[in-house]
Short mmCIF file of C-alpha atoms in Angstrom, two decimals:
data_model
loop_
_atom_site.label_atom_id
_atom_site.label_comp_id
_atom_site.label_asym_id
_atom_site.label_seq_id
_atom_site.Cartn_x
_atom_site.Cartn_y
_atom_site.Cartn_z
CA MET Z 120 282.23 113.39 293.60
CA ARG Z 121 284.76 110.79 293.99
CA LYS Z 122 284.88 111.18 289.85
CA ILE Z 123 285.05 114.88 289.62
CA LEU Z 124 288.29 115.19 291.98
CA PRO Z 125 290.63 113.52 289.95
CA LEU Z 126 289.27 115.32 287.07
CA LEU Z 127 289.95 118.57 288.58
CA LEU Z 128 293.57 117.74 289.68
CA VAL Z 129 294.05 116.62 285.71
CA LEU Z 130 293.08 120.05 284.73
CA ALA Z 131 294.94 121.78 287.48
CA THR Z 132 298.44 119.75 287.34
CA PRO Z 133 298.89 117.77 284.10
CA ALA Z 134 302.55 116.82 285.09
CA LEU Z 135 301.05 115.15 288.25
CA ALA Z 136 298.47 113.54 286.41
CA GLY Z 137 301.13 111.28 284.61
CA GLY Z 138 300.51 112.50 281.30
CA PRO Z 139 303.22 114.13 278.83
CA PRO Z 140 303.21 117.91 279.09
CA VAL Z 141 302.08 119.55 275.81
CA ASP Z 142 304.54 121.47 274.12
CA ASP Z 143 303.78 122.95 270.85
CA ASP Z 144 307.20 124.10 270.08
CA TRP Z 145 308.91 120.59 270.92
CA PRO Z 146 309.50 118.82 267.53
CA CYS Z 147 310.94 115.55 268.58
CA GLN Z 148 308.81 112.01 269.10
CA GLN Z 149 311.08 111.58 272.29
CA ARG Z 150 309.20 112.70 275.28
CA LYS Z 151 310.41 116.33 276.40
CA THR Z 152 311.26 115.91 280.15
CA GLY Z 153 313.03 118.11 282.42
CA ALA Z 154 316.65 117.69 283.76
CA ILE Z 155 317.98 114.38 285.02
CA SER Z 156 317.05 113.80 288.30
CA ARG Z 157 320.01 112.62 290.68
CA ALA Z 158 317.95 110.01 292.21
CA ALA Z 159 317.19 108.33 288.91
CA ILE Z 160 320.87 107.73 288.08
CA TRP Z 161 322.54 107.69 291.25
CA ALA Z 162 322.04 105.16 294.57
CA GLY Z 163 325.20 106.45 296.59
CA PRO Z 164 325.57 108.80 299.20
CA GLU Z 165 322.92 111.96 299.68
CA VAL Z 166 324.23 115.34 298.62
CA PHE Z 167 327.46 116.47 301.07
CA SER Z 168 328.17 119.53 302.34
CA GLY Z 169 330.39 121.53 299.91
CA ARG Z 170 330.49 122.26 296.17
CA TRP Z 171 331.90 119.95 293.68
CA ASP Z 172 333.71 123.11 292.31
CA ASP Z 173 335.66 123.89 295.36
CA ASP Z 174 337.55 120.98 294.72
CA SER Z 175 339.79 122.03 291.92
CA GLN Z 176 340.44 118.44 291.05
CA VAL Z 177 337.15 117.09 291.39
CA ALA Z 178 335.71 120.27 289.08
CA ALA Z 179 338.52 119.33 286.39
CA LEU Z 180 337.52 115.85 285.87
CA ALA Z 181 333.83 116.44 285.93
CA ARG Z 182 334.35 118.66 283.22
CA LYS Z 183 336.56 116.36 281.47
CA LEU Z 184 333.84 113.41 281.86
CA ALA Z 185 330.88 115.62 281.20
CA SER Z 186 332.41 116.66 277.81
CA ARG Z 187 331.33 114.77 274.88
CA ARG Z 188 334.73 114.64 273.61
CA THR Z 189 336.03 112.47 276.12
CA PRO Z 190 334.98 108.71 274.71
CA LEU Z 191 333.23 106.96 277.43
CA GLU Z 192 335.96 104.38 277.51
CA GLU Z 193 338.33 106.62 278.83
CA ALA Z 194 336.14 107.69 281.45
CA GLY Z 195 336.63 104.44 283.31
CA PRO Z 196 340.38 104.31 283.77
CA LEU Z 197 340.03 108.28 284.68
CA ILE Z 198 337.62 107.47 287.45
CA ASP Z 199 339.49 104.61 288.53
CA ALA Z 200 343.11 106.78 288.84
CA PHE Z 201 340.87 109.50 290.84
CA ALA Z 202 339.60 107.45 293.36
CA LYS Z 203 343.05 105.71 293.87
CA GLU Z 204 344.24 109.03 295.06
CA ALA Z 205 341.30 110.74 296.38
CA GLY Z 206 342.37 109.92 300.12
CA ALA Z 207 340.25 109.51 303.17
CA ASP Z 208 337.51 111.69 301.81
CA LYS Z 209 337.06 108.98 298.80
CA ASP Z 210 333.43 108.70 298.93
CA LYS Z 211 332.78 112.19 299.54
CA ARG Z 212 334.96 113.26 296.44
CA LEU Z 213 333.50 110.74 294.34
CA THR Z 214 329.93 111.77 295.54
CA LEU Z 215 331.06 115.42 294.66
CA LEU Z 216 332.66 114.30 291.02
CA PHE Z 217 329.12 112.51 290.21
CA ASP Z 218 327.38 115.93 291.36
CA GLY Z 219 329.42 117.93 289.25
CA THR Z 220 329.35 115.56 286.09
CA LEU Z 221 325.45 115.60 286.40
CA ASP Z 222 325.33 119.28 286.98
CA LEU Z 223 327.52 119.84 283.62
CA ILE Z 224 325.52 117.18 281.49
CA ASN Z 225 322.25 118.92 282.60
CA GLY Z 226 323.38 122.34 281.67
CA GLU Z 227 324.34 120.93 278.35
CA ARG Z 228 320.96 119.04 277.78
CA ALA Z 229 319.08 122.30 278.88
CA LYS Z 230 321.30 124.12 276.30
CA VAL Z 231 320.51 121.46 273.60
CA MET Z 232 316.72 121.44 274.17
CA ALA Z 233 316.63 125.23 274.17
CA ALA Z 234 318.43 124.81 270.58
CA ILE Z 235 315.76 122.35 269.49
CA THR Z 236 313.05 124.44 270.43
CA ARG Z 237 314.55 127.45 268.41
CA TYR Z 238 315.33 125.07 265.70
CA ALA Z 239 311.72 123.88 265.49
CA ARG Z 240 310.00 127.72 265.79
CA GLY Z 241 312.54 128.43 262.88
CA GLN Z 242 311.34 125.44 260.95
CA LYS Z 243 307.71 126.86 261.49
CA ALA Z 244 308.55 130.09 260.58
CA LEU Z 245 310.22 129.07 256.92
CA ALA Z 246 307.44 126.47 256.53
CA ALA Z 247 304.96 129.39 256.63
CA LYS Z 248 307.29 131.90 254.65
CA VAL Z 249 307.37 128.77 251.65
CA ARG Z 250 303.51 128.69 252.14
CA GLU Z 251 302.90 132.28 251.85
CA ASP Z 252 305.77 132.64 249.32
CA ALA Z 253 304.10 129.90 247.01
CA ASP Z 254 300.59 131.61 247.52
CA LYS Z 255 301.91 134.95 246.17
CA ALA Z 256 303.62 133.66 243.17
CA ALA Z 257 300.78 131.31 242.54
CA ASP Z 258 298.32 134.69 242.66
CA ALA Z 259 301.11 136.65 240.18
CA GLN Z 260 301.04 134.09 237.79
CA GLU Z 261 297.47 133.50 237.75
CA SER Z 262 297.03 137.25 237.64
CA GLN Z 263 299.38 137.35 234.53
CA GLY Z 264 297.06 134.89 232.98
CA TYR Z 265 300.19 132.17 232.01
CA GLY Z 266 297.34 129.93 231.77
CA GLN Z 267 299.37 126.92 232.76
CA ASP Z 268 298.80 124.58 235.78
CA ILE Z 269 300.03 126.82 238.78
CA THR Z 270 299.42 123.62 241.33
CA ALA Z 271 302.51 121.91 239.56
CA PRO Z 272 305.44 122.67 241.77
CA ASP Z 273 307.92 122.69 238.69
CA ALA Z 274 306.36 125.47 237.13
CA LEU Z 275 306.34 127.76 240.40
CA GLU Z 276 309.78 126.92 241.34
CA LYS Z 277 311.08 127.49 237.68
CA ALA Z 278 309.41 131.32 237.94
CA HIS Z 279 310.77 131.81 241.61
CA PRO Z 280 313.76 130.15 242.18
CA GLU Z 281 314.24 131.33 245.78
CA LEU Z 282 311.11 129.11 246.59
CA LYS Z 283 313.15 126.15 245.47
CA TRP Z 284 315.91 127.05 247.90
CA ASP Z 285 313.64 127.53 251.07
CA LYS Z 286 312.19 123.99 250.49
CA ARG Z 287 315.61 122.63 250.13
CA ILE Z 288 316.77 124.09 253.36
CA PHE Z 289 313.31 123.16 255.07
CA ASP Z 290 313.64 119.34 254.09
CA ASP Z 291 317.21 119.30 255.28
CA ARG Z 292 316.76 120.60 258.50
CA ALA Z 293 313.64 118.29 258.88
CA GLN Z 294 315.71 115.38 258.23
CA ALA Z 295 318.71 116.64 260.68
CA LEU Z 296 315.82 117.08 263.14
CA THR Z 297 315.95 113.16 263.43
CA TYR Z 298 319.58 113.11 264.87
CA VAL Z 299 318.90 116.29 266.66
CA CYS Z 300 316.53 114.88 268.69
CA GLU Z 301 318.49 111.74 269.73
CA SER Z 302 321.02 114.51 271.44
CA PRO Z 303 318.95 114.72 274.96
CA VAL Z 304 318.72 111.02 275.10
CA LEU Z 305 322.41 110.28 274.38
CA LEU Z 306 323.05 112.96 277.08
CA GLU Z 307 321.01 110.86 279.62
CA LYS Z 308 322.81 108.02 278.67
CA ARG Z 309 326.25 109.55 279.18
CA ALA Z 310 325.37 110.62 282.70
CA PHE Z 311 324.09 107.48 283.38
CA ALA Z 312 326.91 105.51 282.42
CA LEU Z 313 329.35 107.86 284.36
CA ALA Z 314 327.16 107.59 287.51
CA ARG Z 315 327.52 103.75 287.17
CA ALA Z 316 331.21 104.06 286.86
CA ILE Z 317 331.61 106.57 289.69
CA GLN Z 318 329.19 104.72 291.82
CA GLU Z 319 331.45 101.35 291.38
CA LYS Z 320 334.33 102.91 292.88
CA LEU Z 321 332.70 104.16 296.11
CA MET E 153 303.14 72.06 285.17
CA ASN E 154 302.37 74.94 287.08
CA ALA E 155 300.10 77.11 284.29
CA LEU E 156 300.78 80.42 286.13
CA ARG E 157 304.74 80.34 285.31
CA LEU E 158 303.68 80.21 281.57
CA ALA E 159 301.49 83.17 282.06
CA LEU E 160 304.26 85.66 282.50
CA LEU E 161 305.35 86.84 279.17
CA ALA E 162 305.51 82.84 278.73
CA CYS E 163 308.74 83.28 280.16
CA LEU E 164 309.18 81.74 283.30
CA LEU E 165 308.85 77.98 283.23
CA ALA E 166 309.26 75.75 286.40
CA SER E 167 311.38 72.70 286.74
CA PRO E 168 314.50 73.61 289.18
CA ALA E 169 318.25 72.96 288.90
CA GLY E 170 320.96 72.83 286.07
CA ALA E 171 322.12 75.73 284.29
CA THR E 172 319.71 78.08 283.16
CA ARG E 173 319.82 80.28 279.71
CA LEU E 174 318.35 83.70 279.48
CA TYR E 175 316.78 84.78 276.03
CA VAL E 176 316.96 88.90 275.66
CA THR E 177 315.41 90.37 272.87
CA ASN E 178 317.27 93.70 271.22
CA GLU E 179 314.67 95.60 269.80
CA LYS E 180 317.09 97.86 267.84
CA SER E 181 319.61 95.56 266.54
CA ASN E 182 317.05 93.10 265.76
CA ASP E 183 318.79 90.12 267.59
CA ILE E 184 318.59 87.76 270.35
CA THR E 185 321.46 87.75 273.31
CA VAL E 186 321.68 84.32 274.97
CA ILE E 187 323.25 84.47 278.49
CA ASP E 188 324.31 81.45 280.74
CA SER E 189 323.18 82.07 284.73
CA ASP E 190 326.12 80.12 285.81
CA THR E 191 328.75 82.06 284.27
CA LEU E 192 326.46 85.28 283.90
CA ALA E 193 328.01 86.01 280.43
CA VAL E 194 326.98 85.87 276.74
CA THR E 195 327.31 82.64 275.03
CA GLN E 196 325.46 83.92 271.97
CA THR E 197 323.74 86.50 269.72
CA VAL E 198 321.22 85.22 267.25
CA LYS E 199 319.73 87.29 264.33
CA ALA E 200 316.04 87.89 264.64
CA GLY E 201 313.23 89.35 262.71
CA ARG E 202 312.83 93.34 262.61
CA ARG E 203 311.65 94.63 266.29
CA PRO E 204 311.75 91.66 268.40
CA ARG E 205 310.20 92.18 271.51
CA GLY E 206 307.95 89.55 273.21
CA VAL E 207 309.76 86.28 274.07
CA GLY E 208 309.06 83.01 275.69
CA VAL E 209 310.37 79.49 275.89
CA SER E 210 308.09 76.41 275.55
CA PRO E 211 307.57 74.23 278.20
CA ASP E 212 309.69 71.68 277.59
CA GLY E 213 312.55 74.42 276.85
CA LYS E 214 313.04 73.38 273.17
CA LEU E 215 311.66 76.10 271.56
CA LEU E 216 311.98 80.01 271.75
CA TYR E 217 309.04 82.23 270.77
CA VAL E 218 310.18 85.85 269.45
CA CYS E 219 307.60 88.42 268.55
CA ALA E 220 308.91 90.05 265.39
CA SER E 221 306.52 93.06 265.73
CA ASP E 222 307.84 94.75 262.17
CA GLU E 223 307.13 91.78 260.26
CA ASP E 224 303.84 90.79 261.80
CA GLY E 225 305.09 87.13 262.87
CA VAL E 226 306.14 85.08 265.78
CA GLN E 227 309.47 83.26 265.16
CA VAL E 228 310.04 79.87 266.52
CA PHE E 229 313.96 79.00 267.08
CA ASP E 230 315.46 75.55 268.19
CA THR E 231 316.73 76.15 271.40
CA THR E 232 319.61 73.89 271.11
CA SER E 233 321.25 74.88 267.68
CA MET E 234 319.53 78.38 267.83
CA LYS E 235 318.12 78.10 264.32
CA LEU E 236 315.26 79.58 263.10
CA LEU E 237 312.51 76.85 262.44
CA ARG E 238 309.58 78.75 260.92
CA THR E 239 307.92 82.07 261.25
CA LEU E 240 304.34 81.68 262.75
CA SER E 241 301.62 84.30 260.97
CA SER E 242 300.32 86.26 263.78
CA GLY E 243 298.23 89.47 263.27
CA PRO E 244 299.80 92.93 262.50
CA ASP E 245 302.49 94.23 265.02
CA PRO E 246 302.50 91.55 267.68
CA GLU E 247 304.06 92.62 270.83
CA GLN E 248 303.61 90.18 273.61
CA PHE E 249 302.06 86.90 273.97
CA VAL E 250 301.33 83.96 276.60
CA MET E 251 301.50 80.19 276.13
CA ASN E 252 299.18 77.87 277.51
CA ALA E 253 300.77 74.85 279.83
CA ALA E 254 300.50 72.27 277.09
CA GLY E 255 302.86 74.58 274.86
CA ASP E 256 300.40 74.50 271.99
CA LEU E 257 298.41 77.67 271.95
CA LEU E 258 299.92 81.21 271.69
CA TYR E 259 297.71 84.10 272.66
CA ILE E 260 299.31 86.94 271.05
CA ALA E 261 298.57 90.71 271.64
CA ASN E 262 298.37 92.47 268.21
CA GLU E 263 298.97 96.26 268.82
CA ASP E 264 297.41 97.39 265.67
CA ASN E 265 294.38 95.44 265.05
CA ALA E 266 292.62 95.44 268.68
CA GLN E 267 292.73 91.76 268.39
CA VAL E 268 293.97 88.93 270.31
CA THR E 269 295.10 85.89 267.82
CA VAL E 270 295.15 82.63 269.21
CA LEU E 271 297.48 80.56 267.45
CA ASP E 272 297.52 76.48 267.26
CA VAL E 273 301.46 76.57 266.98
CA LYS E 274 301.90 73.04 265.52
CA LYS E 275 299.33 73.76 262.72
CA ASN E 276 300.50 77.17 262.51
CA GLN E 277 296.58 77.78 262.35
CA VAL E 278 294.65 80.58 263.79
CA VAL E 279 292.22 79.09 266.06
CA ALA E 280 290.25 82.25 267.11
CA ASN E 281 290.66 86.06 266.39
CA VAL E 282 289.36 87.94 269.66
CA PRO E 283 288.40 91.51 269.42
CA VAL E 284 289.75 93.30 272.46
CA GLY E 285 290.54 97.07 273.34
CA VAL E 286 292.22 99.56 271.42
CA GLU E 287 296.39 98.74 271.35
CA PRO E 288 296.24 95.37 273.05
CA GLU E 289 299.57 94.93 275.02
CA GLY E 290 299.96 92.71 278.23
CA MET E 291 298.50 89.06 277.99
CA THR E 292 298.43 86.30 280.67
CA LEU E 293 296.65 83.34 281.74
CA SER E 294 295.23 82.29 284.96
CA PRO E 295 296.99 79.36 286.45
CA ASP E 296 294.33 76.81 285.97
CA GLY E 297 294.25 78.04 282.16
CA SER E 298 290.71 78.92 282.42
CA VAL E 299 290.92 82.67 282.24
CA LEU E 300 292.52 84.71 279.67
CA VAL E 301 293.42 88.41 280.42
CA ASN E 302 294.63 91.04 277.98
CA THR E 303 295.37 94.83 278.84
CA SER E 304 294.83 97.38 276.15
CA GLU E 305 296.81 100.61 276.17
CA THR E 306 294.21 102.98 274.87
CA THR E 307 291.09 101.92 276.14
CA ASN E 308 292.80 101.49 279.65
CA MET E 309 291.35 98.48 280.62
CA ALA E 310 292.14 94.82 281.62
CA HIS E 311 289.75 92.03 280.06
CA PHE E 312 288.75 89.05 281.33
CA ILE E 313 288.13 86.37 278.68
CA ASP E 314 287.14 83.01 279.10
CA ALA E 315 289.77 80.87 277.47
CA LYS E 316 287.71 78.12 276.10
CA THR E 317 284.84 80.33 274.58
CA PHE E 318 286.88 83.26 274.23
CA ALA E 319 283.95 85.16 275.50
CA ARG E 320 284.28 88.29 277.39
CA ILE E 321 283.66 87.80 280.82
CA ASP E 322 284.60 91.50 282.12
CA ASN E 323 286.49 94.66 281.87
CA VAL E 324 288.19 96.48 284.49
CA LEU E 325 288.93 99.91 284.29
CA VAL E 326 292.40 100.58 285.45
CA ASP E 327 294.92 103.54 285.46
CA LYS E 328 296.57 105.06 281.99
CA ARG E 329 298.33 102.65 279.62
CA PRO E 330 298.03 99.37 281.27
CA ARG E 331 301.43 97.53 279.89
CA TYR E 332 301.48 94.27 281.71
CA ALA E 333 299.61 91.69 283.67
CA LEU E 334 300.30 88.99 286.05
CA PHE E 335 298.35 86.40 287.89
CA THR E 336 299.59 85.17 291.44
CA PRO E 337 300.53 81.80 291.65
CA ASP E 338 297.27 80.75 293.22
CA GLY E 339 295.31 82.54 290.75
CA SER E 340 293.48 84.81 293.68
CA LYS E 341 294.81 88.15 292.05
CA LEU E 342 295.69 89.87 288.89
CA TRP E 343 298.24 92.46 289.04
CA VAL E 344 298.26 95.14 286.26
CA SER E 345 301.11 97.67 285.76
CA SER E 346 299.95 101.11 283.89
CA GLU E 347 303.02 102.77 282.32
CA VAL E 348 301.54 106.49 282.17
CA GLY E 349 299.02 106.09 285.44
CA GLY E 350 302.47 105.31 287.18
CA THR E 351 300.32 102.80 289.35
CA VAL E 352 299.86 99.00 289.64
CA SER E 353 296.36 97.84 290.52
CA VAL E 354 295.72 94.46 292.28
CA ILE E 355 292.59 93.19 291.27
CA ASP E 356 290.36 90.34 292.85
CA ALA E 357 290.27 87.59 289.80
CA LYS E 358 286.86 86.55 291.13
CA THR E 359 284.85 89.70 292.22
CA ARG E 360 286.91 91.52 289.42
CA GLN E 361 287.38 94.71 291.82
CA ILE E 362 290.37 96.54 292.64
CA LEU E 363 291.64 95.93 296.13
CA LYS E 364 294.67 97.62 296.10
CA LYS E 365 296.48 100.40 293.86
CA LEU E 366 300.01 100.77 294.28
CA ARG E 367 302.11 104.01 294.12
CA PHE E 368 305.57 104.30 293.84
CA ASP E 369 307.26 107.00 295.36
CA VAL E 370 310.67 106.62 294.70
CA PRO E 371 312.58 109.46 296.69
CA GLY E 372 314.18 112.43 294.74
CA LEU E 373 312.13 111.36 291.64
CA THR E 374 309.19 113.14 289.72
CA ARG E 375 305.96 110.91 289.25
CA GLU E 376 306.52 111.33 285.82
CA GLU E 377 309.89 109.53 285.81
CA VAL E 378 308.12 106.16 287.33
CA GLN E 379 306.15 104.03 285.07
CA PRO E 380 305.67 100.84 285.90
CA VAL E 381 306.17 98.16 283.28
CA GLY E 382 307.08 94.38 283.38
CA MET E 383 306.27 92.54 286.53
CA ARG E 384 307.43 89.02 288.16
CA VAL E 385 306.16 87.06 291.18
CA THR E 386 308.29 84.75 293.28
CA ALA E 387 306.74 80.92 293.22
CA ASP E 388 305.54 81.40 296.75
CA GLY E 389 303.44 84.25 295.70
CA LYS E 390 305.02 86.36 298.61
CA THR E 391 306.90 89.17 296.50
CA VAL E 392 306.33 90.70 293.05
CA PHE E 393 309.22 92.70 291.23
CA VAL E 394 308.15 95.80 289.33
CA ALA E 395 310.29 97.60 286.86
CA LEU E 396 309.83 101.00 286.84
CA GLY E 397 311.13 102.23 283.27
CA PRO E 398 312.81 105.38 283.31
CA ALA E 399 313.10 105.69 287.24
CA ASN E 400 315.66 103.05 286.28
CA ARG E 401 314.68 101.03 289.24
CA VAL E 402 313.12 97.66 290.13
CA ALA E 403 310.38 97.76 293.10
CA VAL E 404 310.13 94.93 295.45
CA VAL E 405 306.97 94.49 296.83
CA ASP E 406 305.38 92.34 299.61
CA ALA E 407 302.62 90.94 297.70
CA GLU E 408 300.58 90.20 300.95
CA THR E 409 300.87 93.61 303.12
CA PHE E 410 301.89 95.65 299.65
CA GLU E 411 304.39 96.99 301.62
CA ILE E 412 307.39 98.18 299.20
CA ARG E 413 310.30 96.58 300.70
CA LYS E 414 313.00 97.94 298.19
CA TYR E 415 314.04 100.14 295.49
CA ILE E 416 317.06 98.52 293.41
CA LEU E 417 318.72 100.48 291.15
CA VAL E 418 319.31 98.57 287.75
CA GLY E 419 320.33 99.59 284.35
CA GLN E 420 318.53 102.62 282.48
CA ARG E 421 314.89 102.56 281.25
CA VAL E 422 313.92 98.93 282.73
CA TRP E 423 311.26 97.16 280.48
CA HIS E 424 311.01 93.38 281.52
CA MET E 425 312.50 90.97 283.82
CA ALA E 426 312.76 87.05 284.12
CA LEU E 427 313.69 84.79 287.26
CA THR E 428 316.08 81.73 286.86
CA PRO E 429 313.85 78.51 287.89
CA ASP E 430 315.51 78.27 291.20
CA GLU E 431 314.69 82.21 291.82
CA LYS E 432 318.42 82.73 292.32
CA TYR E 433 318.66 85.55 290.13
CA LEU E 434 316.12 88.19 288.39
CA PHE E 435 317.65 89.40 285.11
CA THR E 436 316.21 92.87 284.04
CA ALA E 437 316.37 94.12 280.40
CA ASN E 438 317.54 98.09 280.37
CA GLY E 439 316.47 99.50 277.13
CA ASN E 440 318.57 102.78 277.30
CA SER E 441 321.85 101.31 278.81
CA ASN E 442 321.69 98.41 276.67
CA ASP E 443 322.64 96.06 279.11
CA VAL E 444 320.74 93.55 281.35
CA THR E 445 321.20 93.73 285.31
CA VAL E 446 321.65 90.60 287.22
CA ILE E 447 319.76 91.00 291.01
CA ASP E 448 320.78 88.59 293.49
CA VAL E 449 317.16 87.50 294.70
CA ALA E 450 317.97 86.87 298.32
CA ALA E 451 320.24 89.77 298.92
CA LEU E 452 318.38 92.22 296.73
CA LYS E 453 321.15 93.60 295.54
CA ALA E 454 322.10 94.51 291.71
CA ILE E 455 325.17 92.57 291.43
CA LYS E 456 326.16 92.77 287.70
CA SER E 457 325.66 94.46 284.47
CA ILE E 458 325.86 92.30 281.19
CA PRO E 459 326.11 94.21 277.78
CA VAL E 460 323.95 93.19 275.46
CA GLY E 461 322.34 94.41 271.85
CA GLN E 462 320.64 97.52 270.79
CA ALA E 463 317.45 98.54 273.23
CA PRO E 464 316.76 95.39 274.96
CA LEU E 465 313.30 94.75 276.14
CA GLY E 466 312.13 91.11 276.67
CA VAL E 467 313.86 88.52 278.50
CA ALA E 468 312.91 84.67 279.26
CA ALA E 469 314.51 82.09 281.37
CA SER E 470 314.57 78.58 280.06
CA PRO E 471 312.87 76.01 282.38
CA ASN E 472 315.76 73.40 282.30
#
């Protein structure tokens, strides 16, 4: 029984068992992980009552910080200036600023990850189309009795230029994927760096 | 010389006092960052082989050993000039190693061929190749030098090996993907961290029975985010530090009661750690935030972040 119980747990709740959840549509080497946890990057105060977007100054700065258009080097001075003018509620407002930044980055990260999954599905479909078209073209060639080596990719592509294009798109996208897959990690790094910079001002 | 200190990634070598130098291996920028423990500043950055990972200093402090994983060798640097002296031929993809107290033998875990290579560093000669489990990873030596322990990632075992005959003494099944092994200073217990299992197994070194399995329930984090990797123990054997990977925290564990005293937020994706010989500071290598966090050991507080190279993984302290 002692052996069976953990096994059942593994079957019932793969996430709790510690193994990475399996997702066939996730094309990246990097593990697919859920939203960035507040606790993973923050040792400051717990959540305060009130929403970060109720404070217009906090909301504006959170948007600016979360945006990848703002270089990280500019974040420090911006947070510094905010902290100096934050008044008596400084810790609360800094915590809300962190919560806002994290919310926005998590939102962006979720979008990026959904896009990666869509991208991977598109690639799969394209791969299937290339395979199918190549088979069809090869069959057609064979039935016409060209008598040439239909396994040679050159011969096929000469007769069917659209195949070449599809393959090229597929290869380009596959290469781009390496970079695209870095995006969620880059956002995690950004969230962490911002959390640290905000925390220093508490 | 206390052999235990050599056992910890061969990093932490005794003999107190004086400014300590810390050596950090940066896996992606292929270099070593040197940090002065007095000023807590970077003094030098030195080019290393491709994918430098495991790192350790010789007992006399004169030589620095670095696993260049993608070059299938262990590089030896002169710590005074920081010049590369030679490259020792290890097996394929060396990751971690441990050195004996005399400083003449390296025991290297070669991830790709399921073997531990025992290397005579003076002769640059392989003394033995010991078959172990699939994807060997953690390496440690008992304080008396008699027992070698290796963990294997895929087999999920800690292999106890006679350090003289290289005969297998025992295998202990632990949780998924054991990454690091550590003997307590008295040699009575072996701690093994399991990265994917999220636990640390404390094993009785004599009976090889698991005495305790530690879990790290960091409030607000999912279990998946807690991945124990590197560990360090204080010389009195009372405190063990456990790096928790993507939880971005170091757990401070009372080694006698197994109570978790504190979780310290450090940098992102914390891997390995090193204590200065005076145990004033603990340095942690943070793979994703590309920095080293300095922890004040008495206060159990992170006091500084020092930017280093890309993807820091290993860190070793000089003994003098």
